[in-house]
Amino acid sequence: IRHNEKLLKYKDKFIEHSVHEIKTPLAILKSNLELLEMSFDKDLITSSFEEIQSMENIVNSLLFLSDNSQKREKLPVSFSEIISPFLNEKISLQSKEDFIIEGDKNLFTILVKNIIENAKKYSLDGSLVIKTDANEIIFQNPISQDISPDELKKYFDVFYK
């Protein structure tokens, strides 16, 4: 038992040190981009800021995992707020009512981003329709082939495809 406790402490320290090492260059990169934003391609810089934000979210999630002893406050998170940056001509939201979840906003954002990326990857034309009401979120995308019920069950297996 003591050996396992020691390993868990090492794991936590490793994550803490890793996060620190990632956060420093991110901060420098972010400040450099802010300076460049005044005179260069705004689209490229905006995209860079989005990537930095994504990396910061990953870092915060690593911190969350390393600090499993601390209880996190569950706050209301609005799905429409999470999904709005992803909406475009190919990704649409049909909302009867906003879906509210109690939890961590960063982790929920990562979950939604992963679902959207997978839905686009397996979509026939890259399109995605997201429907919400107070009780559920439905992601619908046209697929390139018919999927048998047996094949569909496999999609929920870890590491399938």
Tab-separated table of N, CA and C in Angstrom:
chain	number	residue	atom	x	y	z
A	1	ILE	N	0.832	-1.189	0.000
A	1	ILE	CA	0.000	0.000	0.000
A	1	ILE	C	0.876	1.253	0.000
A	2	ARG	N	1.919	1.260	0.816
A	2	ARG	CA	2.812	2.428	0.863
A	2	ARG	C	3.497	2.653	-0.478
A	3	HIS	N	3.841	1.556	-1.134
A	3	HIS	CA	4.468	1.659	-2.448
A	3	HIS	C	3.513	2.353	-3.428
A	4	ASN	N	2.239	1.964	-3.408
A	4	ASN	CA	1.244	2.585	-4.294
A	4	ASN	C	1.036	4.058	-3.956
A	5	GLU	N	1.025	4.383	-2.683
A	5	GLU	CA	0.889	5.775	-2.268
A	5	GLU	C	2.078	6.601	-2.764
A	6	LYS	N	3.260	6.009	-2.678
A	6	LYS	CA	4.472	6.685	-3.139
A	6	LYS	C	4.410	6.914	-4.658
A	7	LEU	N	3.944	5.902	-5.388
A	7	LEU	CA	3.811	6.044	-6.836
A	7	LEU	C	2.799	7.133	-7.202
A	8	LEU	N	1.706	7.197	-6.475
A	8	LEU	CA	0.710	8.236	-6.728
A	8	LEU	C	1.283	9.633	-6.474
A	9	LYS	N	2.107	9.756	-5.429
A	9	LYS	CA	2.739	11.046	-5.148
A	9	LYS	C	3.703	11.430	-6.270
A	10	TYR	N	4.470	10.451	-6.768
A	10	TYR	CA	5.370	10.710	-7.888
A	10	TYR	C	4.584	11.145	-9.129
A	11	LYS	N	3.476	10.465	-9.384
A	11	LYS	CA	2.628	10.811	-10.526
A	11	LYS	C	2.128	12.239	-10.396
A	12	ASP	N	1.640	12.593	-9.221
A	12	ASP	CA	1.132	13.948	-8.993
A	12	ASP	C	2.229	14.989	-9.175
A	13	LYS	N	3.413	14.716	-8.673
A	13	LYS	CA	4.535	15.646	-8.833
A	13	LYS	C	4.919	15.783	-10.309
A	14	PHE	N	4.926	14.668	-11.017
A	14	PHE	CA	5.247	14.698	-12.438
A	14	PHE	C	4.260	15.584	-13.184
A	15	ILE	N	2.989	15.428	-12.917
A	15	ILE	CA	1.973	16.236	-13.588
A	15	ILE	C	2.136	17.708	-13.222
A	16	GLU	N	2.385	17.989	-11.942
A	16	GLU	CA	2.585	19.376	-11.519
A	16	GLU	C	3.757	20.017	-12.251
A	17	HIS	N	4.871	19.298	-12.332
A	17	HIS	CA	6.061	19.829	-13.010
A	17	HIS	C	5.810	19.971	-14.513
A	18	SER	N	5.117	19.003	-15.097
A	18	SER	CA	4.809	19.060	-16.532
A	18	SER	C	3.947	20.262	-16.852
A	19	VAL	N	2.968	20.494	-16.029
A	19	VAL	CA	2.072	21.620	-16.245
A	19	VAL	C	2.851	22.930	-16.168
A	20	HIS	N	3.700	23.037	-15.195
A	20	HIS	CA	4.502	24.257	-15.068
A	20	HIS	C	5.361	24.465	-16.309
A	21	GLU	N	5.977	23.408	-16.794
A	21	GLU	CA	6.833	23.508	-17.972
A	21	GLU	C	6.049	23.875	-19.224
A	22	ILE	N	4.789	23.482	-19.286
A	22	ILE	CA	3.950	23.825	-20.440
A	22	ILE	C	3.420	25.251	-20.321
A	23	LYS	N	3.056	25.653	-19.130
A	23	LYS	CA	2.439	26.966	-18.940
A	23	LYS	C	3.394	28.129	-19.245
A	24	THR	N	4.654	28.001	-18.914
A	24	THR	CA	5.599	29.099	-19.133
A	24	THR	C	5.741	29.445	-20.621
A	25	PRO	N	6.051	28.482	-21.493
A	25	PRO	CA	6.151	28.852	-22.908
A	25	PRO	C	4.815	29.307	-23.493
A	26	LEU	N	3.724	28.784	-22.992
A	26	LEU	CA	2.421	29.241	-23.471
A	26	LEU	C	2.217	30.724	-23.164
A	27	ALA	N	2.586	31.129	-21.980
A	27	ALA	CA	2.436	32.539	-21.594
A	27	ALA	C	3.300	33.434	-22.475
A	28	ILE	N	4.519	33.001	-22.752
A	28	ILE	CA	5.417	33.779	-23.611
A	28	ILE	C	4.857	33.858	-25.027
A	29	LEU	N	4.412	32.732	-25.549
A	29	LEU	CA	3.842	32.688	-26.893
A	29	LEU	C	2.610	33.577	-26.993
A	30	LYS	N	1.775	33.529	-25.995
A	30	LYS	CA	0.560	34.336	-25.997
A	30	LYS	C	0.893	35.834	-26.007
A	31	SER	N	1.847	36.247	-25.205
A	31	SER	CA	2.209	37.674	-25.186
A	31	SER	C	2.856	38.099	-26.504
A	32	ASN	N	3.673	37.235	-27.099
A	32	ASN	CA	4.269	37.547	-28.404
A	32	ASN	C	3.198	37.703	-29.479
A	33	LEU	N	2.207	36.829	-29.459
A	33	LEU	CA	1.127	36.922	-30.444
A	33	LEU	C	0.312	38.200	-30.265
A	34	GLU	N	0.142	38.607	-29.030
A	34	GLU	CA	-0.581	39.860	-28.781
A	34	GLU	C	0.150	41.036	-29.423
A	35	LEU	N	1.471	41.017	-29.357
A	35	LEU	CA	2.255	42.073	-29.996
A	35	LEU	C	2.155	42.002	-31.523
A	36	LEU	N	2.191	40.797	-32.054
A	36	LEU	CA	2.129	40.616	-33.511
A	36	LEU	C	0.750	40.916	-34.080
A	37	GLU	N	-0.256	40.795	-33.258
A	37	GLU	CA	-1.630	40.971	-33.723
A	37	GLU	C	-1.863	42.350	-34.343
A	38	MET	N	-1.093	43.294	-33.925
A	38	MET	CA	-1.279	44.664	-34.410
A	38	MET	C	-0.896	44.834	-35.883
A	39	SER	N	-0.053	43.948	-36.423
A	39	SER	CA	0.434	44.214	-37.770
A	39	SER	C	0.398	43.035	-38.743
A	40	PHE	N	0.025	41.857	-38.319
A	40	PHE	CA	0.080	40.704	-39.215
A	40	PHE	C	-1.297	40.106	-39.474
A	41	ASP	N	-1.312	38.974	-40.123
A	41	ASP	CA	-2.532	38.260	-40.507
A	41	ASP	C	-3.381	37.916	-39.281
A	42	LYS	N	-4.501	38.561	-39.173
A	42	LYS	CA	-5.354	38.400	-37.993
A	42	LYS	C	-5.950	36.992	-37.895
A	43	ASP	N	-6.287	36.379	-39.043
A	43	ASP	CA	-6.874	35.035	-39.012
A	43	ASP	C	-5.896	34.007	-38.443
A	44	LEU	N	-4.651	34.093	-38.894
A	44	LEU	CA	-3.625	33.176	-38.404
A	44	LEU	C	-3.387	33.379	-36.911
A	45	ILE	N	-3.345	34.602	-36.510
A	45	ILE	CA	-3.099	34.902	-35.097
A	45	ILE	C	-4.293	34.462	-34.248
A	46	THR	N	-5.504	34.687	-34.741
A	46	THR	CA	-6.701	34.245	-34.021
A	46	THR	C	-6.680	32.727	-33.857
A	47	SER	N	-6.305	32.038	-34.913
A	47	SER	CA	-6.203	30.582	-34.849
A	47	SER	C	-5.153	30.154	-33.823
A	48	SER	N	-4.048	30.867	-33.770
A	48	SER	CA	-2.997	30.552	-32.790
A	48	SER	C	-3.502	30.735	-31.365
A	49	PHE	N	-4.248	31.824	-31.156
A	49	PHE	CA	-4.823	32.052	-29.826
A	49	PHE	C	-5.778	30.924	-29.441
A	50	GLU	N	-6.550	30.444	-30.395
A	50	GLU	CA	-7.475	29.344	-30.122
A	50	GLU	C	-6.711	28.079	-29.721
A	51	GLU	N	-5.596	27.822	-30.402
A	51	GLU	CA	-4.778	26.659	-30.063
A	51	GLU	C	-4.159	26.800	-28.677
A	52	ILE	N	-3.723	27.991	-28.370
A	52	ILE	CA	-3.160	28.239	-27.037
A	52	ILE	C	-4.224	27.995	-25.978
A	53	GLN	N	-5.438	28.480	-26.235
A	53	GLN	CA	-6.522	28.268	-25.279
A	53	GLN	C	-6.799	26.782	-25.108
A	54	SER	N	-6.749	26.054	-26.206
A	54	SER	CA	-6.950	24.609	-26.135
A	54	SER	C	-5.862	23.947	-25.289
A	55	MET	N	-4.607	24.372	-25.485
A	55	MET	CA	-3.504	23.818	-24.684
A	55	MET	C	-3.658	24.192	-23.211
A	56	GLU	N	-4.106	25.419	-22.955
A	56	GLU	CA	-4.334	25.822	-21.568
A	56	GLU	C	-5.418	24.962	-20.929
A	57	ASN	N	-6.445	24.637	-21.687
A	57	ASN	CA	-7.505	23.765	-21.167
A	57	ASN	C	-6.970	22.375	-20.844
A	58	ILE	N	-6.081	21.876	-21.698
A	58	ILE	CA	-5.471	20.564	-21.441
A	58	ILE	C	-4.631	20.616	-20.173
A	59	VAL	N	-3.858	21.682	-20.036
A	59	VAL	CA	-3.032	21.858	-18.838
A	59	VAL	C	-3.924	21.890	-17.593
A	60	ASN	N	-5.008	22.639	-17.664
A	60	ASN	CA	-5.912	22.712	-16.516
A	60	ASN	C	-6.545	21.360	-16.214
A	61	SER	N	-6.815	20.586	-17.243
A	61	SER	CA	-7.355	19.245	-17.030
A	61	SER	C	-6.325	18.330	-16.372
A	62	LEU	N	-5.047	18.469	-16.780
A	62	LEU	CA	-3.986	17.699	-16.129
A	62	LEU	C	-3.886	18.062	-14.649
A	63	LEU	N	-3.989	19.343	-14.366
A	63	LEU	CA	-3.982	19.778	-12.960
A	63	LEU	C	-5.161	19.175	-12.203
A	64	PHE	N	-6.293	19.150	-12.863
A	64	PHE	CA	-7.490	18.561	-12.259
A	64	PHE	C	-7.241	17.089	-11.920
A	65	LEU	N	-6.614	16.366	-12.849
A	65	LEU	CA	-6.333	14.948	-12.617
A	65	LEU	C	-5.306	14.739	-11.510
A	66	SER	N	-4.337	15.640	-11.432
A	66	SER	CA	-3.282	15.473	-10.422
A	66	SER	C	-3.781	15.822	-9.026
A	67	ASP	N	-4.812	16.611	-8.963
A	67	ASP	CA	-5.317	17.059	-7.664
A	67	ASP	C	-6.637	16.376	-7.354
A	68	ASN	N	-6.628	15.045	-7.431
A	68	ASN	CA	-7.862	14.296	-7.238
A	68	ASN	C	-8.356	14.302	-5.797
A	69	SER	N	-7.548	14.775	-4.865
A	69	SER	CA	-7.981	14.810	-3.475
A	69	SER	C	-8.872	16.028	-3.197
A	70	GLN	N	-8.747	17.051	-4.029
A	70	GLN	CA	-9.522	18.264	-3.824
A	70	GLN	C	-10.878	18.129	-4.517
A	71	LYS	N	-11.936	18.436	-3.788
A	71	LYS	CA	-13.261	18.392	-4.390
A	71	LYS	C	-13.462	19.639	-5.234
A	72	ARG	N	-13.982	19.432	-6.434
A	72	ARG	CA	-14.246	20.528	-7.354
A	72	ARG	C	-15.698	20.971	-7.196
A	73	GLU	N	-15.871	22.272	-7.242
A	73	GLU	CA	-17.221	22.812	-7.188
A	73	GLU	C	-17.874	22.615	-8.546
A	74	LYS	N	-19.047	22.032	-8.546
A	74	LYS	CA	-19.790	21.850	-9.785
A	74	LYS	C	-20.622	23.096	-10.029
A	75	LEU	N	-20.387	23.702	-11.190
A	75	LEU	CA	-21.088	24.927	-11.550
A	75	LEU	C	-21.973	24.665	-12.759
A	76	PRO	N	-23.053	25.426	-12.913
A	76	PRO	CA	-23.883	25.268	-14.110
A	76	PRO	C	-23.104	25.703	-15.353
A	77	VAL	N	-23.146	24.862	-16.380
A	77	VAL	CA	-22.462	25.142	-17.641
A	77	VAL	C	-23.511	25.102	-18.747
A	78	SER	N	-23.568	26.152	-19.539
A	78	SER	CA	-24.520	26.252	-20.639
A	78	SER	C	-23.936	25.623	-21.898
A	79	PHE	N	-24.670	24.674	-22.494
A	79	PHE	CA	-24.202	24.045	-23.720
A	79	PHE	C	-24.116	25.063	-24.855
A	80	SER	N	-25.066	25.969	-24.945
A	80	SER	CA	-25.041	26.958	-26.035
A	80	SER	C	-23.792	27.833	-25.943
A	81	GLU	N	-23.331	28.120	-24.734
A	81	GLU	CA	-22.093	28.901	-24.562
A	81	GLU	C	-20.877	28.085	-25.006
A	82	ILE	N	-20.869	26.791	-24.685
A	82	ILE	CA	-19.753	25.910	-25.061
A	82	ILE	C	-19.707	25.717	-26.572
A	83	ILE	N	-20.862	25.538	-27.206
A	83	ILE	CA	-20.901	25.162	-28.618
A	83	ILE	C	-20.722	26.347	-29.571
A	84	SER	N	-21.005	27.552	-29.121
A	84	SER	CA	-21.011	28.707	-30.035
A	84	SER	C	-19.708	28.907	-30.820
A	85	PRO	N	-18.513	28.705	-30.242
A	85	PRO	CA	-17.297	28.894	-31.054
A	85	PRO	C	-17.135	27.860	-32.178
A	86	PHE	N	-17.852	26.736	-32.092
A	86	PHE	CA	-17.703	25.670	-33.087
A	86	PHE	C	-18.699	25.807	-34.243
A	87	LEU	N	-19.697	26.664	-34.090
A	87	LEU	CA	-20.748	26.780	-35.098
A	87	LEU	C	-20.235	27.514	-36.324
A	88	ASN	N	-20.629	27.001	-37.502
A	88	ASN	CA	-20.268	27.624	-38.778
A	88	ASN	C	-21.258	27.152	-39.832
A	89	GLU	N	-20.915	27.319	-41.109
A	89	GLU	CA	-21.851	26.927	-42.170
A	89	GLU	C	-22.090	25.410	-42.226
A	90	LYS	N	-21.187	24.621	-41.697
A	90	LYS	CA	-21.353	23.163	-41.728
A	90	LYS	C	-21.827	22.581	-40.392
A	91	ILE	N	-21.688	23.338	-39.333
A	91	ILE	CA	-22.105	22.866	-38.008
A	91	ILE	C	-23.191	23.804	-37.495
A	92	SER	N	-24.398	23.253	-37.322
A	92	SER	CA	-25.516	24.101	-36.903
A	92	SER	C	-26.130	23.581	-35.609
A	93	LEU	N	-26.778	24.489	-34.909
A	93	LEU	CA	-27.444	24.176	-33.646
A	93	LEU	C	-28.926	24.447	-33.798
A	94	GLN	N	-29.720	23.437	-33.486
A	94	GLN	CA	-31.170	23.572	-33.442
A	94	GLN	C	-31.581	23.352	-32.001
A	95	SER	N	-31.829	24.452	-31.321
A	95	SER	CA	-32.049	24.370	-29.884
A	95	SER	C	-33.464	24.770	-29.510
A	96	LYS	N	-34.175	23.838	-28.874
A	96	LYS	CA	-35.490	24.160	-28.330
A	96	LYS	C	-35.317	24.870	-26.995
A	97	GLU	N	-34.326	24.425	-26.277
A	97	GLU	CA	-34.047	24.967	-24.958
A	97	GLU	C	-32.587	24.674	-24.648
A	98	ASP	N	-31.927	25.570	-23.939
A	98	ASP	CA	-30.518	25.356	-23.629
A	98	ASP	C	-30.359	24.169	-22.688
A	99	PHE	N	-29.321	23.399	-22.935
A	99	PHE	CA	-28.981	22.266	-22.085
A	99	PHE	C	-27.987	22.766	-21.047
A	100	ILE	N	-28.308	22.608	-19.782
A	100	ILE	CA	-27.434	23.044	-18.697
A	100	ILE	C	-26.942	21.806	-17.957
A	101	ILE	N	-25.628	21.753	-17.730
A	101	ILE	CA	-25.039	20.634	-16.992
A	101	ILE	C	-24.280	21.201	-15.800
A	102	GLU	N	-24.261	20.471	-14.720
A	102	GLU	CA	-23.476	20.850	-13.547
A	102	GLU	C	-22.125	20.160	-13.675
A	103	GLY	N	-21.043	20.925	-13.708
A	103	GLY	CA	-19.737	20.294	-13.822
A	103	GLY	C	-18.635	21.291	-14.126
A	104	ASP	N	-17.544	20.776	-14.662
A	104	ASP	CA	-16.361	21.558	-14.990
A	104	ASP	C	-16.450	22.019	-16.447
A	105	LYS	N	-16.433	23.321	-16.664
A	105	LYS	CA	-16.588	23.890	-18.004
A	105	LYS	C	-15.475	23.443	-18.951
A	106	ASN	N	-14.234	23.422	-18.487
A	106	ASN	CA	-13.113	23.023	-19.348
A	106	ASN	C	-13.243	21.579	-19.810
A	107	LEU	N	-13.597	20.682	-18.890
A	107	LEU	CA	-13.737	19.279	-19.268
A	107	LEU	C	-14.919	19.074	-20.220
A	108	PHE	N	-16.005	19.804	-19.985
A	108	PHE	CA	-17.167	19.707	-20.868
A	108	PHE	C	-16.818	20.230	-22.260
A	109	THR	N	-16.020	21.289	-22.338
A	109	THR	CA	-15.596	21.838	-23.619
A	109	THR	C	-14.737	20.821	-24.384
A	110	ILE	N	-13.826	20.169	-23.697
A	110	ILE	CA	-12.986	19.140	-24.330
A	110	ILE	C	-13.856	18.001	-24.855
A	111	LEU	N	-14.829	17.581	-24.068
A	111	LEU	CA	-15.738	16.515	-24.492
A	111	LEU	C	-16.484	16.907	-25.765
A	112	VAL	N	-17.056	18.104	-25.782
A	112	VAL	CA	-17.816	18.569	-26.942
A	112	VAL	C	-16.905	18.680	-28.164
A	113	LYS	N	-15.709	19.221	-27.999
A	113	LYS	CA	-14.771	19.345	-29.113
A	113	LYS	C	-14.427	17.969	-29.700
A	114	ASN	N	-14.186	16.987	-28.845
A	114	ASN	CA	-13.871	15.635	-29.325
A	114	ASN	C	-15.047	15.018	-30.080
A	115	ILE	N	-16.254	15.213	-29.582
A	115	ILE	CA	-17.438	14.674	-30.267
A	115	ILE	C	-17.587	15.330	-31.637
A	116	ILE	N	-17.408	16.640	-31.697
A	116	ILE	CA	-17.539	17.354	-32.975
A	116	ILE	C	-16.475	16.888	-33.966
A	117	GLU	N	-15.234	16.760	-33.522
A	117	GLU	CA	-14.164	16.316	-34.421
A	117	GLU	C	-14.441	14.918	-34.966
A	118	ASN	N	-14.918	14.019	-34.118
A	118	ASN	CA	-15.244	12.668	-34.578
A	118	ASN	C	-16.443	12.668	-35.511
A	119	ALA	N	-17.463	13.456	-35.204
A	119	ALA	CA	-18.644	13.521	-36.059
A	119	ALA	C	-18.279	14.062	-37.442
A	120	LYS	N	-17.425	15.080	-37.502
A	120	LYS	CA	-16.996	15.632	-38.785
A	120	LYS	C	-16.156	14.619	-39.560
A	121	LYS	N	-15.298	13.896	-38.849
A	121	LYS	CA	-14.411	12.934	-39.498
A	121	LYS	C	-15.204	11.821	-40.201
A	122	TYR	N	-16.297	11.386	-39.606
A	122	TYR	CA	-17.070	10.280	-40.162
A	122	TYR	C	-18.304	10.749	-40.923
A	123	SER	N	-18.428	12.051	-41.129
A	123	SER	CA	-19.552	12.604	-41.856
A	123	SER	C	-19.303	12.525	-43.352
A	124	LEU	N	-20.358	12.340	-44.084
A	124	LEU	CA	-20.264	12.262	-45.542
A	124	LEU	C	-19.731	13.565	-46.133
A	125	ASP	N	-20.219	14.686	-45.635
A	125	ASP	CA	-19.839	15.981	-46.199
A	125	ASP	C	-19.253	16.951	-45.172
A	126	GLY	N	-18.908	16.451	-43.992
A	126	GLY	CA	-18.342	17.303	-42.957
A	126	GLY	C	-19.364	18.114	-42.191
A	127	SER	N	-20.642	17.865	-42.474
A	127	SER	CA	-21.680	18.640	-41.798
A	127	SER	C	-22.137	17.948	-40.517
A	128	LEU	N	-22.732	18.744	-39.651
A	128	LEU	CA	-23.183	18.241	-38.359
A	128	LEU	C	-24.330	19.118	-37.885
A	129	VAL	N	-25.404	18.474	-37.438
A	129	VAL	CA	-26.529	19.182	-36.841
A	129	VAL	C	-26.591	18.759	-35.378
A	130	ILE	N	-26.642	19.763	-34.505
A	130	ILE	CA	-26.701	19.500	-33.069
A	130	ILE	C	-28.052	19.982	-32.571
A	131	LYS	N	-28.778	19.091	-31.911
A	131	LYS	CA	-30.106	19.429	-31.393
A	131	LYS	C	-30.072	19.327	-29.867
A	132	THR	N	-30.700	20.294	-29.219
A	132	THR	CA	-30.751	20.265	-27.757
A	132	THR	C	-32.140	20.605	-27.261
A	133	ASP	N	-32.422	20.091	-26.092
A	133	ASP	CA	-33.532	20.577	-25.289
A	133	ASP	C	-33.042	20.526	-23.851
A	134	ALA	N	-33.906	20.655	-22.904
A	134	ALA	CA	-33.457	20.726	-21.511
A	134	ALA	C	-32.864	19.417	-21.010
A	135	ASN	N	-33.151	18.297	-21.694
A	135	ASN	CA	-32.744	16.985	-21.179
A	135	ASN	C	-31.718	16.230	-22.002
A	136	GLU	N	-31.449	16.671	-23.234
A	136	GLU	CA	-30.531	15.889	-24.059
A	136	GLU	C	-29.859	16.729	-25.130
A	137	ILE	N	-28.752	16.187	-25.604
A	137	ILE	CA	-28.019	16.767	-26.731
A	137	ILE	C	-27.892	15.647	-27.766
A	138	ILE	N	-28.234	15.951	-29.009
A	138	ILE	CA	-28.147	14.958	-30.081
A	138	ILE	C	-27.237	15.516	-31.168
A	139	PHE	N	-26.217	14.746	-31.537
A	139	PHE	CA	-25.311	15.099	-32.630
A	139	PHE	C	-25.703	14.225	-33.819
A	140	GLN	N	-26.074	14.851	-34.956
A	140	GLN	CA	-26.473	14.104	-36.150
A	140	GLN	C	-25.574	14.495	-37.313
A	141	ASN	N	-25.053	13.474	-37.987
A	141	ASN	CA	-24.246	13.733	-39.168
A	141	ASN	C	-24.560	12.690	-40.226
A	142	PRO	N	-24.574	13.104	-41.509
A	142	PRO	CA	-24.775	12.119	-42.570
A	142	PRO	C	-23.522	11.262	-42.715
A	143	ILE	N	-23.710	9.957	-42.720
A	143	ILE	CA	-22.560	9.054	-42.828
A	143	ILE	C	-22.420	8.551	-44.256
A	144	SER	N	-21.240	8.109	-44.589
A	144	SER	CA	-20.934	7.742	-45.964
A	144	SER	C	-21.423	6.345	-46.356
A	145	GLN	N	-21.810	5.565	-45.388
A	145	GLN	CA	-22.279	4.220	-45.697
A	145	GLN	C	-23.282	3.785	-44.643
A	146	ASP	N	-24.089	2.787	-44.998
A	146	ASP	CA	-25.005	2.230	-44.008
A	146	ASP	C	-24.197	1.408	-43.010
A	147	ILE	N	-24.572	1.501	-41.770
A	147	ILE	CA	-23.876	0.755	-40.721
A	147	ILE	C	-24.848	-0.269	-40.150
A	148	SER	N	-24.414	-1.515	-40.143
A	148	SER	CA	-25.267	-2.570	-39.597
A	148	SER	C	-25.376	-2.406	-38.081
A	149	PRO	N	-26.447	-2.927	-37.484
A	149	PRO	CA	-26.586	-2.836	-36.021
A	149	PRO	C	-25.402	-3.445	-35.273
A	150	ASP	N	-24.845	-4.559	-35.784
A	150	ASP	CA	-23.686	-5.173	-35.137
A	150	ASP	C	-22.460	-4.264	-35.214
A	151	GLU	N	-22.262	-3.647	-36.367
A	151	GLU	CA	-21.141	-2.724	-36.540
A	151	GLU	C	-21.315	-1.506	-35.636
A	152	LEU	N	-22.533	-1.007	-35.548
A	152	LEU	CA	-22.814	0.166	-34.729
A	152	LEU	C	-22.470	-0.085	-33.260
A	153	LYS	N	-22.737	-1.278	-32.773
A	153	LYS	CA	-22.404	-1.622	-31.379
A	153	LYS	C	-20.904	-1.531	-31.133
A	154	LYS	N	-20.114	-1.883	-32.128
A	154	LYS	CA	-18.660	-1.841	-31.993
A	154	LYS	C	-18.129	-0.421	-31.839
A	155	TYR	N	-18.853	0.579	-32.334
A	155	TYR	CA	-18.414	1.961	-32.241
A	155	TYR	C	-18.261	2.413	-30.812
A	156	PHE	N	-18.904	1.730	-29.899
A	156	PHE	CA	-18.810	2.097	-28.489
A	156	PHE	C	-17.731	1.324	-27.750
A	157	ASP	N	-17.015	0.444	-28.468
A	157	ASP	CA	-15.874	-0.256	-27.877
A	157	ASP	C	-14.672	0.682	-27.855
A	158	VAL	N	-13.907	0.609	-26.772
A	158	VAL	CA	-12.723	1.436	-26.648
A	158	VAL	C	-11.734	1.096	-27.760
A	159	PHE	N	-11.176	2.089	-28.396
A	159	PHE	CA	-10.163	1.984	-29.446
A	159	PHE	C	-10.674	1.369	-30.739
A	160	TYR	N	-12.000	1.274	-30.926
A	160	TYR	CA	-12.517	0.782	-32.207
A	160	TYR	C	-12.389	1.894	-33.225
A	161	LYS	N	-11.878	1.570	-34.389
A	161	LYS	CA	-11.596	2.498	-35.502
A	161	LYS	C	-10.647	3.518	-35.013
